[in-house]
Amino acid sequence: MIDTRNALARSISGLLFLVSGSSVHAFVQVHTSRTPNQYLKMASSDAAVSAAQPTPALELPEPLRSETVGTWAYDTMSRRVDAEILERTYQDNKDQFEEWPQVMKDFQKLRADLQDAANVKLHYPTKPEDDASAERKLEVEQWMEILKPHVDASETWLSSPWMVSEFYVYRRLMDCLGY
């Protein structure tokens, strides 16, 4: 059953890449061997910034949020992720989803959360079992670190930064599968 779930998860991962059409997702898809902290270190390392490429003097803009009706971010988090991406994921893998009632229950819970995205607060991922791999424990720890300011602020799927919430949808999807 685990091999089948892993195959389903890989299939869904590929589907998300195709459906999203996002270069960010392509980056994540291709570079899955590194942790988020490794990417941050790469992006901020002295080797990445040389005298020929000085650091921009401009401040980073505020992150996109999904609260404003009519914006692309709002449409993505309030409709598109559930109605298009997760619905297509379900339709393309219906037999496998129906084979595992707990997977289906968790998947439906994720979809229900997104259907009420303006009111459902972000929460931490499920903690791994004691016998989980060190890699799995580290991954959950990193997500907890990423989500901490947003969970502490009681942010919802829409009020949190769009990139955090959209990436977390896919993390939660993988959690539904037990991947």
Coordinates of C-alpha atoms in Angstrom, one line a residue:
M1 CA 0.0 0.0 0.0
I2 CA 2.9 2.4 0.8
D3 CA 4.4 1.9 -2.7
T4 CA 1.0 2.7 -4.3
R5 CA 0.6 5.8 -2.1
N6 CA 4.0 6.9 -3.0
A7 CA 3.2 6.4 -6.7
L8 CA 0.0 8.4 -6.2
A9 CA 1.8 11.2 -4.5
R10 CA 4.4 11.4 -7.3
S11 CA 1.6 11.4 -9.8
I12 CA -0.1 14.2 -7.9
S13 CA 3.2 16.1 -7.6
G14 CA 3.6 16.0 -11.4
L15 CA 0.0 17.0 -11.9
L16 CA 0.4 20.0 -9.6
F17 CA 3.3 21.1 -11.7
L18 CA 1.3 20.8 -14.9
V19 CA -1.8 22.4 -13.6
S20 CA -0.1 25.3 -11.9
G21 CA 2.2 26.3 -14.7
S22 CA 4.2 28.2 -12.2
S23 CA 8.0 28.5 -12.5
V24 CA 8.1 28.5 -8.7
H25 CA 6.5 25.0 -8.7
A26 CA 8.9 23.9 -11.4
F27 CA 11.8 25.0 -9.2
V28 CA 10.3 23.1 -6.3
Q29 CA 9.7 20.1 -8.5
V30 CA 13.2 19.9 -9.8
H31 CA 15.1 20.8 -6.6
T32 CA 13.4 18.5 -4.1
S33 CA 16.7 17.2 -2.7
R34 CA 17.4 20.5 -0.9
T35 CA 15.7 21.8 2.2
P36 CA 14.2 25.3 2.4
N37 CA 17.0 26.4 4.7
Q38 CA 19.5 25.3 2.1
Y39 CA 17.8 27.5 -0.5
L40 CA 17.8 30.4 1.9
K41 CA 21.5 29.9 2.6
M42 CA 22.2 29.7 -1.1
A43 CA 20.3 32.8 -1.8
S44 CA 22.0 34.8 1.0
S45 CA 25.5 33.4 0.8
D46 CA 28.4 35.7 0.2
A47 CA 29.3 33.7 -2.9
A48 CA 25.9 34.5 -4.4
V49 CA 26.5 38.3 -4.1
S50 CA 29.7 39.6 -5.5
A51 CA 31.0 43.0 -6.1
A52 CA 29.8 42.7 -9.7
Q53 CA 26.3 42.0 -8.4
P54 CA 25.7 44.3 -5.5
T55 CA 22.7 43.8 -3.2
P56 CA 19.7 45.9 -4.3
A57 CA 19.2 49.0 -2.2
L58 CA 15.4 48.7 -2.4
E59 CA 13.4 47.1 0.4
L60 CA 11.5 43.9 -0.4
P61 CA 7.9 44.7 -1.1
E62 CA 5.1 43.4 1.2
P63 CA 4.1 39.8 0.4
L64 CA 1.1 39.2 -1.8
R65 CA -2.0 38.3 0.3
S66 CA -5.2 36.8 -1.0
E67 CA -7.8 39.0 0.8
T68 CA -8.7 41.4 -1.9
V69 CA -11.6 40.2 -4.0
G70 CA -10.9 40.3 -7.7
T71 CA -7.2 39.8 -7.5
W72 CA -5.3 36.9 -8.9
A73 CA -4.2 35.8 -5.4
Y74 CA -7.8 35.9 -4.1
D75 CA -9.0 33.8 -7.0
T76 CA -6.2 31.3 -6.6
M77 CA -6.7 30.7 -2.9
S78 CA -10.5 31.1 -2.7
R79 CA -11.5 29.2 -5.8
R80 CA -8.8 27.9 -8.2
V81 CA -6.8 25.7 -5.8
D82 CA -9.9 23.7 -4.7
A83 CA -12.2 23.9 -7.7
E84 CA -9.6 23.3 -10.3
I85 CA -6.3 21.8 -9.0
L86 CA -7.7 19.6 -6.2
E87 CA -10.8 18.7 -8.1
R88 CA -8.6 17.6 -11.1
T89 CA -6.3 15.7 -8.7
Y90 CA -9.3 13.9 -7.4
Q91 CA -10.9 13.2 -10.8
D92 CA -7.6 11.9 -12.2
N93 CA -7.0 9.6 -9.2
K94 CA -10.5 8.8 -8.1
D95 CA -10.1 5.0 -7.9
Q96 CA -7.0 5.4 -5.7
F97 CA -8.6 8.0 -3.4
E98 CA -11.7 5.8 -2.9
E99 CA -9.5 2.8 -2.1
W100 CA -8.3 4.5 1.2
P101 CA -11.1 6.0 3.3
Q102 CA -8.7 7.9 5.6
V103 CA -6.9 9.5 2.7
M104 CA -10.3 10.5 1.2
K105 CA -11.4 11.9 4.6
D106 CA -8.2 14.0 5.0
F107 CA -8.5 15.2 1.4
Q108 CA -12.1 16.2 1.9
K109 CA -11.1 18.1 5.1
L110 CA -8.4 20.0 3.2
R111 CA -10.9 20.9 0.5
A112 CA -13.5 22.0 3.1
D113 CA -10.8 24.2 4.7
L114 CA -10.1 25.8 1.4
Q115 CA -13.8 26.3 0.6
D116 CA -13.9 28.5 3.8
A117 CA -10.5 29.9 3.3
A118 CA -11.4 33.4 4.6
N119 CA -12.3 31.9 8.0
V120 CA -10.1 28.8 8.5
K121 CA -6.9 29.6 10.3
L122 CA -3.6 28.1 9.3
H123 CA -2.3 25.4 11.6
Y124 CA 0.9 23.4 12.0
P125 CA 1.3 20.2 10.1
T126 CA 0.7 16.9 11.8
K127 CA 3.7 15.9 13.9
P128 CA 5.5 12.8 12.6
E129 CA 5.4 9.5 14.4
D130 CA 8.3 8.7 16.8
D131 CA 9.7 6.2 14.4
A132 CA 9.6 8.6 11.4
S133 CA 12.8 9.3 9.6
A134 CA 15.1 12.1 10.6
E135 CA 14.4 13.7 7.2
R136 CA 10.7 13.6 7.8
K137 CA 11.1 15.1 11.3
L138 CA 13.3 17.9 9.9
E139 CA 10.8 18.7 7.1
V140 CA 8.0 19.1 9.7
E141 CA 10.2 21.2 11.9
Q142 CA 11.0 23.5 8.9
W143 CA 7.3 23.9 8.1
M144 CA 6.5 24.7 11.7
E145 CA 9.2 27.4 11.5
I146 CA 7.8 28.8 8.3
L147 CA 4.2 28.8 9.6
K148 CA 4.9 30.1 13.2
P149 CA 4.5 33.8 12.5
H150 CA 1.3 33.1 10.6
V151 CA -0.2 30.6 13.1
D152 CA 0.7 32.9 16.0
A153 CA -1.1 35.8 14.2
S154 CA -4.2 33.6 13.6
E155 CA -3.9 34.2 9.9
T156 CA -6.2 32.4 7.5
W157 CA -5.6 30.8 4.1
L158 CA -6.4 34.2 2.7
S159 CA -4.7 36.6 5.1
S160 CA -1.4 34.8 5.2
P161 CA 1.1 35.5 2.4
W162 CA -0.1 33.9 -0.8
M163 CA 3.1 32.0 -1.4
V164 CA 3.1 30.5 2.1
S165 CA -0.6 29.4 1.9
E166 CA -0.4 28.0 -1.7
F167 CA 2.8 26.0 -0.9
Y168 CA 1.2 24.8 2.3
V169 CA -1.8 23.5 0.3
Y170 CA 0.5 21.1 -1.5
R171 CA 2.3 20.2 1.7
R172 CA -1.1 19.4 3.3
L173 CA -2.1 17.4 0.2
M174 CA 1.0 15.2 0.6
D175 CA 0.1 14.9 4.3
C176 CA -3.3 13.6 3.3
L177 CA -1.6 10.8 1.4
G178 CA 0.7 9.9 4.2
Y179 CA 3.7 10.7 2.0

